[in-house]
C-alpha cells in the first residue's frame, strides 16, 4: 500500500456509514481500493459468465428439435449477450475498461462460472441449463438486487426481470421430455444426473471455506451466504423435479421436518477445485472459442471504425 | 441577454442513492457548470434528490416514436420472449 491509498478517516468513516445504513455506493463516491477491486472481480466474473454461458447453449441452435424450440433458444442466448453488456458497462463505472476485463479473461486471470466448463451433450441439457443453471443463477441474482454497489444492483434488477423467461422455458422443455417416450425420459434423467451437482457447486464453497465471503458480507456486496442460497435452491428445485417424475441423483436427499428444508449430500469438492482451476471437461475449449470469436470479429470493428473516420472527415470538409 | 442563444441542457435527478437518475426537465445555460447550478436552483428546491446530471440536449440522439414499428419491429411478434408465455402447471408455477 502506498501512502496516498490510505484515506483520511472521514472518507472511510463516510463510506462505512453508508454501508451500515444500507445505502448504495455510487460510482463517484470515494471507496476503499479493496472494495473497488472486489466489486470489479465479482462483476467482471459475472459478465464473463453471461457471455461464456452462451457457448454450451449455442451448441444446440442448429439442432433444436423444432423451429419453436430454436427461436426460444435464440432469444434466450441473445438475452445472455445483453446481460453481459449490462454487467460490463456497470463494471466500467469502476474505472476499468471492457477491453481490460476481456484481456484478463483471455489471460486466465479472471474467472467465469465454472458450470459452463461442462459440455452440453444432448438436447435435454438445454432444458436442464434453463431450469437448473438459470434457476440457481436467479436465486443468487435476486439476492444481489440489494448488493451495495449501485450500478451492480440496478443491473441485477434488470437481469432478474428477464431471467424468469429463461428458467420457465427450460422447465417447459424439460417437462416435455420427462412426460415423453421412454427414450426421452431416460435422456432427461441422464441430463439431470450430470447437471445436478455442478448446479449446487455454482453457489461456491461452504461458508466456512469461502475465501472472499466474510469481507463481501461485511461490505454487503453479498447479502446472503453461499450455503443459505444453495439451500434455498435445493428446497425450491426438488419439488419441481418430483412433479415431473425425475429423480435427484443424491441418495442422502431427504426432507427434514424439523428444519423445514431438505437435507442433502456432500458436494464433491475435489471435482469443484479441479474444474475451477482450469481442468474441467471444456475449460480450454470455452476460452479458445471466446478468443477466436473476438479475433474473427475484428475486421467488422475495424471496418466500422474506418467508416466513422471517413464520415467525420466528410462532415469536416 | 437573449436566452434563445444559450444552449439547452437536459436535467436528470437521482432522487435517492441506489436509484437511477430520472429525466426531470431542461433549462438554458452558458455551460455545464452553470447548468448544474441552475438545475440545483430550480429542480432541487425541496430535497428532490441527491445527485444531478446535466447533458447538452444537442448531445442526445433519439429515436422517433413514429418510427417505432420499423425500428423496434421484433417486439410484438415474439411472445416467447416473455416469461408469461410459458404455461406451467400450478404446482410448479412459482418460478
Coordinates of C-alpha atoms in Angstrom, one line a residue:
Chain A
X1 CA 0.0 0.0 0.0
X2 CA 1.3 3.4 -0.9
X3 CA 0.7 6.4 1.2
X4 CA -1.9 8.0 -0.9
X5 CA -4.2 5.0 -0.9
X6 CA -4.7 5.5 2.8
X7 CA -7.7 7.7 3.2
X8 CA -8.3 10.5 5.7
X9 CA -10.5 9.0 8.3
X10 CA -13.5 11.0 7.3
X11 CA -13.8 9.4 3.9
X12 CA -13.5 5.9 5.2
X13 CA -16.0 6.7 8.0
X14 CA -18.4 8.1 5.5
X15 CA -18.1 5.0 3.3
X16 CA -18.7 2.7 6.3
X17 CA -21.6 4.7 7.4
X18 CA -23.3 4.4 4.0
X19 CA -22.8 0.7 4.1
X20 CA -24.1 0.5 7.7
X21 CA -27.2 2.4 6.7
X22 CA -27.9 0.1 3.7
X23 CA -27.1 3.0 1.3
X24 CA -25.7 2.1 -2.1
X25 CA -22.2 3.1 -3.1
X26 CA -22.3 5.1 -6.4
X27 CA -19.5 5.4 -9.0
X28 CA -18.4 8.9 -8.0
X29 CA -18.3 8.1 -4.2
X30 CA -15.0 7.5 -2.6
X31 CA -14.5 3.8 -1.8
X32 CA -11.6 1.8 -0.4
X33 CA -9.3 0.3 -3.1
X34 CA -10.1 -3.2 -1.8
X35 CA -13.8 -2.6 -2.2
X36 CA -13.3 -1.4 -5.7
X37 CA -11.2 -4.4 -6.5
X38 CA -13.6 -6.8 -5.0
X39 CA -16.7 -5.4 -6.9
X40 CA -14.7 -5.4 -10.1
X41 CA -13.7 -9.0 -9.6
X42 CA -17.2 -10.1 -8.9
X43 CA -18.9 -8.0 -11.7
X44 CA -16.4 -9.0 -14.4
X45 CA -16.7 -12.6 -13.4
X46 CA -20.4 -12.3 -13.6
X47 CA -20.2 -10.6 -17.0
X48 CA -17.8 -13.2 -18.4
X49 CA -20.2 -15.9 -17.1
X50 CA -23.1 -14.5 -19.1
X51 CA -21.0 -14.4 -22.3
X52 CA -19.2 -17.8 -21.9
X53 CA -22.6 -19.3 -20.9
X54 CA -23.8 -18.7 -24.5
X55 CA -21.4 -21.4 -25.7
X56 CA -23.0 -24.6 -24.3
X57 CA -26.4 -23.4 -25.5
X58 CA -25.2 -22.1 -28.8
X59 CA -24.0 -25.7 -29.4
X60 CA -27.7 -26.7 -30.0
X61 CA -29.2 -23.9 -32.0
X62 CA -28.8 -25.7 -35.3
X63 CA -30.0 -29.0 -33.9
X64 CA -33.0 -27.8 -31.9
X65 CA -35.8 -30.3 -32.4
X66 CA -38.4 -27.9 -33.7
X67 CA -38.5 -24.4 -35.1
X68 CA -40.3 -23.2 -31.9
X69 CA -37.5 -24.5 -29.6
X70 CA -35.0 -22.9 -31.9
X71 CA -36.4 -19.4 -31.8
X72 CA -36.9 -19.7 -28.0
X73 CA -33.2 -20.8 -27.6
X74 CA -32.0 -18.0 -29.9
X75 CA -34.0 -15.4 -27.8
X76 CA -32.5 -16.8 -24.6
X77 CA -29.0 -16.7 -25.9
X78 CA -29.4 -13.2 -27.2
X79 CA -30.6 -12.2 -23.7
X80 CA -27.4 -13.6 -22.2
X81 CA -25.3 -11.4 -24.5
X82 CA -27.3 -8.4 -23.4
X83 CA -26.8 -9.4 -19.7
X84 CA -23.1 -9.5 -20.4
X85 CA -23.3 -6.0 -21.8
X86 CA -25.3 -4.6 -18.8
X87 CA -22.7 -6.0 -16.5
X88 CA -19.6 -4.9 -18.4
X89 CA -21.0 -1.4 -18.7
X90 CA -21.8 -1.3 -15.0
X91 CA -18.4 -2.6 -14.1
X92 CA -16.7 0.1 -16.3
X93 CA -18.0 2.7 -13.9
X94 CA -15.3 1.4 -11.6
X95 CA -12.6 2.8 -14.0
X96 CA -11.6 -0.4 -15.7
X97 CA -12.3 -0.8 -19.4
X98 CA -14.1 -3.7 -21.1
X99 CA -11.0 -4.4 -23.1
X100 CA -9.0 -4.8 -19.9
X101 CA -11.7 -7.1 -18.5
X102 CA -11.7 -9.3 -21.6
X103 CA -7.9 -9.4 -21.7
X104 CA -7.9 -10.6 -18.1
X105 CA -10.3 -13.4 -19.1
X106 CA -8.1 -14.4 -22.0
X107 CA -5.0 -14.3 -19.8
X108 CA -6.7 -16.7 -17.3
X109 CA -6.7 -14.0 -14.6
X110 CA -10.4 -13.5 -14.5
X111 CA -12.8 -16.4 -13.9
X112 CA -16.4 -17.2 -15.0
X113 CA -19.0 -19.6 -13.6
X114 CA -17.4 -23.0 -13.5
X115 CA -20.6 -24.7 -14.7
X116 CA -20.0 -23.6 -18.2
X117 CA -17.0 -25.8 -18.4
X118 CA -19.3 -28.8 -18.6
X119 CA -20.4 -30.0 -22.1
X120 CA -24.0 -29.9 -23.4
X121 CA -24.1 -33.4 -24.8
X122 CA -27.8 -33.9 -25.5
X123 CA -30.9 -31.7 -26.3
X124 CA -32.1 -32.4 -22.8
X125 CA -29.1 -30.4 -21.5
X126 CA -30.6 -27.3 -23.0
X127 CA -33.8 -27.6 -20.9
X128 CA -31.7 -28.6 -17.9
X129 CA -29.5 -25.5 -18.2
X130 CA -32.5 -23.2 -18.3
X131 CA -34.2 -24.9 -15.4
X132 CA -31.2 -25.6 -13.1
X133 CA -28.4 -23.3 -14.1
X134 CA -30.6 -20.3 -14.7
X135 CA -32.6 -21.3 -11.6
X136 CA -29.5 -21.3 -9.5
X137 CA -28.4 -18.0 -11.0
X138 CA -31.8 -16.4 -10.2
X139 CA -31.5 -17.4 -6.6
X140 CA -28.1 -15.7 -6.4
X141 CA -29.2 -12.7 -8.5
X142 CA -32.4 -12.0 -6.6
X143 CA -30.2 -11.7 -3.5
X144 CA -27.8 -9.4 -5.4
X145 CA -30.5 -6.9 -6.3
X146 CA -29.7 -5.5 -2.8
X147 CA -25.9 -5.5 -3.3
X148 CA -24.2 -2.4 -2.0
X149 CA -22.7 -1.1 -5.3
X150 CA -25.5 0.9 -7.1
X151 CA -24.8 0.1 -10.7
X152 CA -24.4 -3.6 -9.9
X153 CA -27.7 -3.7 -8.0
X154 CA -29.5 -1.9 -10.8
X155 CA -28.1 -4.3 -13.5
X156 CA -29.3 -7.2 -11.3
X157 CA -32.9 -5.8 -11.2
X158 CA -33.0 -5.6 -14.9
X159 CA -31.5 -9.0 -15.4
X160 CA -33.8 -10.7 -12.9
X161 CA -36.8 -9.4 -14.9
X162 CA -35.6 -11.3 -17.9
X163 CA -34.3 -14.4 -16.3
X164 CA -37.7 -15.7 -15.4
X165 CA -38.4 -16.5 -19.0
X166 CA -35.1 -18.4 -19.1
X167 CA -36.0 -20.7 -16.3
X168 CA -39.6 -21.3 -17.4
X169 CA -38.6 -22.2 -21.0
X170 CA -36.0 -24.6 -19.5
X171 CA -38.5 -26.3 -17.3
X172 CA -41.1 -26.4 -20.1
X173 CA -38.6 -28.1 -22.4
X174 CA -37.5 -30.5 -19.6
X175 CA -41.2 -31.3 -18.8
X176 CA -41.9 -32.1 -22.5
X177 CA -39.1 -34.8 -22.4
X178 CA -40.0 -36.1 -18.9
X179 CA -43.6 -36.7 -20.0
X180 CA -42.5 -38.1 -23.3
X181 CA -41.3 -41.5 -24.6
X182 CA -39.1 -43.9 -22.5
X183 CA -36.1 -42.8 -24.5
X184 CA -36.8 -39.1 -23.8
X185 CA -37.3 -39.8 -20.1
X186 CA -34.0 -41.7 -20.0
X187 CA -32.3 -38.8 -21.8
X188 CA -33.6 -36.2 -19.5
X189 CA -32.8 -38.2 -16.3
X190 CA -29.3 -38.7 -17.6
X191 CA -29.0 -34.9 -18.1
X192 CA -30.3 -34.2 -14.6
X193 CA -27.7 -36.7 -13.2
X194 CA -24.9 -34.8 -14.9
X195 CA -26.1 -31.2 -14.1
X196 CA -27.4 -31.5 -10.6
X197 CA -24.1 -31.4 -8.7
X198 CA -22.4 -28.8 -10.8
X199 CA -25.5 -26.6 -10.3
X200 CA -25.1 -26.9 -6.5
X201 CA -21.4 -26.0 -6.9
X202 CA -22.5 -22.7 -8.5
X203 CA -23.1 -21.3 -5.1
X204 CA -19.4 -21.7 -4.2
X205 CA -17.6 -23.3 -1.3
X206 CA -19.2 -23.7 2.1
X207 CA -19.3 -20.5 4.1
X208 CA -16.6 -21.8 6.4
X209 CA -14.2 -22.3 3.4
X210 CA -15.1 -19.3 1.3
X211 CA -12.1 -17.0 0.8
X212 CA -13.9 -13.8 -0.1
X213 CA -17.3 -14.3 1.7
X214 CA -16.6 -12.7 5.0
X215 CA -15.4 -9.4 3.7
X216 CA -18.0 -9.3 1.0
X217 CA -20.8 -9.9 3.5
X218 CA -19.4 -7.1 5.7
X219 CA -19.5 -4.7 2.7
X220 CA -23.0 -6.0 1.9
X221 CA -21.8 -6.9 -1.6
X222 CA -23.0 -10.4 -0.8
X223 CA -26.3 -10.2 1.1
X224 CA -26.7 -13.9 1.9
X225 CA -24.2 -16.7 2.3
X226 CA -23.3 -19.4 -0.2
X227 CA -24.9 -22.1 2.0
X228 CA -28.1 -20.2 2.6
X229 CA -28.6 -19.6 -1.1
X230 CA -27.7 -23.2 -2.0
X231 CA -30.3 -24.5 0.5
X232 CA -32.9 -22.2 -1.0
X233 CA -32.2 -23.6 -4.5
X234 CA -32.4 -27.2 -3.3
X235 CA -35.7 -26.5 -1.5
X236 CA -37.4 -24.9 -4.5
X237 CA -36.0 -27.4 -7.1
X238 CA -36.6 -30.8 -5.5
X239 CA -40.4 -30.5 -5.7
X240 CA -40.1 -29.3 -9.3
X241 CA -38.2 -32.5 -10.2
X242 CA -40.6 -34.7 -8.3
X243 CA -43.6 -33.2 -10.1
X244 CA -42.3 -34.4 -13.5
X245 CA -41.1 -37.8 -12.1
X246 CA -37.4 -37.0 -12.2
X247 CA -35.1 -38.4 -9.5
X248 CA -32.4 -36.1 -7.9
X249 CA -29.1 -38.1 -8.0
X250 CA -28.4 -37.8 -4.3
X251 CA -29.1 -40.8 -2.0
X252 CA -28.8 -38.5 1.1
X253 CA -31.5 -36.2 -0.1
X254 CA -34.5 -36.2 2.3
X255 CA -37.0 -33.8 3.8
X256 CA -36.1 -32.6 7.3
X257 CA -39.3 -31.9 9.0
X258 CA -37.6 -30.0 11.9
X259 CA -35.7 -27.6 9.7
X260 CA -38.5 -27.3 7.1
X261 CA -35.8 -27.9 4.5
X262 CA -34.2 -30.7 2.5
X263 CA -31.0 -32.3 3.9
X264 CA -28.7 -33.2 1.0
X265 CA -25.4 -34.9 0.4
X266 CA -21.9 -33.5 0.3
X267 CA -20.6 -31.9 -2.9
X268 CA -17.5 -33.5 -4.5
X269 CA -15.2 -30.6 -3.6
X270 CA -12.3 -32.2 -5.4
X271 CA -14.2 -32.0 -8.7
X272 CA -15.1 -28.4 -7.9
X273 CA -11.5 -27.5 -7.4
X274 CA -10.4 -29.4 -10.4
X275 CA -12.8 -27.6 -12.7
X276 CA -12.3 -24.2 -11.1
X277 CA -8.5 -24.5 -11.6
X278 CA -8.9 -24.9 -15.3
X279 CA -9.1 -28.7 -15.8
X280 CA -12.8 -29.3 -16.3
X281 CA -14.1 -31.0 -19.5
X282 CA -14.4 -27.8 -21.6
X283 CA -12.2 -25.1 -19.9
X284 CA -9.7 -24.8 -22.8
X285 CA -12.4 -25.0 -25.5
X286 CA -14.5 -22.3 -23.9
X287 CA -11.6 -19.8 -23.7
X288 CA -10.2 -20.7 -27.1
X289 CA -13.6 -20.2 -28.6
X290 CA -14.0 -16.8 -27.0
X291 CA -10.6 -15.7 -28.2
X292 CA -11.3 -16.9 -31.7
X293 CA -14.7 -15.1 -31.8
X294 CA -13.0 -11.9 -30.7
X295 CA -10.3 -12.3 -33.4
X296 CA -12.8 -13.3 -36.1
X297 CA -14.9 -10.2 -35.4
X298 CA -12.0 -7.8 -35.5
X299 CA -12.4 -6.9 -39.2
X300 CA -16.0 -5.8 -38.5
X301 CA -14.9 -3.4 -35.8
X302 CA -12.1 -2.2 -38.0
X303 CA -14.4 -1.5 -40.8
X304 CA -16.9 0.3 -38.6
X305 CA -14.1 2.5 -37.2
X306 CA -12.7 3.2 -40.7
X307 CA -16.2 4.2 -41.8
X308 CA -16.6 6.5 -38.8
X309 CA -13.3 8.3 -39.6
X310 CA -14.4 8.7 -43.2
X311 CA -17.7 10.1 -42.1
X312 CA -16.0 12.6 -39.7
X313 CA -13.6 13.7 -42.5
X314 CA -16.6 14.2 -44.9
X315 CA -18.5 16.2 -42.3
X316 CA -15.5 18.4 -41.6
X317 CA -14.9 19.1 -45.3
Chain B
X1 CA -29.2 38.7 -22.9
X2 CA -31.1 36.6 -25.3
X3 CA -31.9 33.3 -23.7
X4 CA -32.6 31.6 -27.0
X5 CA -28.9 31.8 -27.9
X6 CA -27.9 29.8 -24.8
X7 CA -27.6 26.1 -25.3
X8 CA -30.3 23.8 -23.9
X9 CA -29.4 21.2 -21.2
X10 CA -31.5 18.2 -20.1
X11 CA -31.6 17.7 -16.4
X12 CA -31.6 14.3 -14.6
X13 CA -32.1 13.8 -10.9
X14 CA -31.3 10.8 -8.7
X15 CA -34.0 11.1 -6.1
X16 CA -32.3 8.6 -3.7
X17 CA -29.0 6.8 -3.5
X18 CA -29.3 3.5 -5.3
X19 CA -31.9 4.6 -7.8
X20 CA -31.4 5.6 -11.5
X21 CA -31.2 9.3 -12.5
X22 CA -34.5 10.3 -14.0
X23 CA -35.2 13.0 -16.5
X24 CA -37.0 15.9 -14.9
X25 CA -36.8 18.7 -17.4
X26 CA -34.5 21.1 -19.2
X27 CA -33.0 24.6 -18.9
X28 CA -30.7 27.1 -20.8
X29 CA -27.2 27.8 -19.5
X30 CA -23.9 29.0 -20.8
X31 CA -22.0 25.8 -19.9
X32 CA -22.4 22.6 -18.0
X33 CA -21.2 24.0 -14.7
X34 CA -23.7 26.8 -14.9
X35 CA -26.4 24.3 -15.9
X36 CA -25.7 22.3 -12.8
X37 CA -26.1 25.4 -10.6
X38 CA -29.3 26.4 -12.3
X39 CA -30.6 22.8 -12.1
X40 CA -30.0 22.9 -8.3
X41 CA -31.8 26.2 -8.1
X42 CA -34.9 25.2 -9.9
X43 CA -35.2 21.4 -9.7
X44 CA -33.8 20.7 -6.3
X45 CA -35.5 23.2 -4.1
X46 CA -37.3 20.7 -1.9
X47 CA -34.9 17.8 -1.3
X48 CA -36.0 16.1 -4.6
X49 CA -32.7 14.4 -5.0
X50 CA -29.1 13.7 -4.0
X51 CA -27.4 14.0 -7.4
X52 CA -27.9 15.9 -10.7
X53 CA -26.7 15.1 -14.2
X54 CA -26.9 17.7 -16.9
X55 CA -26.2 17.0 -20.5
X56 CA -26.4 19.2 -23.6
X57 CA -29.7 18.5 -25.4
X58 CA -27.8 18.6 -28.7
X59 CA -25.7 15.6 -27.5
X60 CA -28.8 13.4 -27.2
X61 CA -29.5 11.2 -30.1
X62 CA -33.1 10.0 -30.0
X63 CA -35.3 7.6 -31.9
X64 CA -38.6 8.8 -33.2
X65 CA -41.8 7.4 -31.8
X66 CA -43.3 7.4 -35.3
X67 CA -40.6 5.0 -36.4
X68 CA -41.2 2.6 -33.6
X69 CA -42.8 -0.1 -35.7
X70 CA -39.9 -0.5 -38.1
X71 CA -37.2 0.5 -35.6
X72 CA -38.4 -1.9 -32.8
X73 CA -40.0 -4.4 -35.2
X74 CA -39.4 -7.6 -33.1
X75 CA -41.4 -6.6 -30.1
X76 CA -44.9 -7.9 -30.7
X77 CA -44.4 -11.0 -32.8
X78 CA -42.1 -12.7 -30.3
X79 CA -44.3 -13.6 -27.4
X80 CA -41.8 -16.3 -26.3
X81 CA -39.5 -13.6 -25.0
X82 CA -41.9 -13.2 -22.1
X83 CA -42.0 -15.4 -19.0
X84 CA -45.8 -15.4 -19.1
X85 CA -45.7 -17.2 -22.5
X86 CA -44.7 -20.4 -20.7
X87 CA -47.7 -22.1 -19.2
X88 CA -46.7 -24.4 -16.3
X89 CA -48.9 -26.4 -14.1
X90 CA -49.9 -24.6 -11.0
X91 CA -47.9 -26.9 -8.7
X92 CA -44.7 -25.5 -10.2
X93 CA -45.8 -22.2 -11.5
X94 CA -44.0 -20.2 -8.8
X95 CA -40.9 -19.9 -11.0

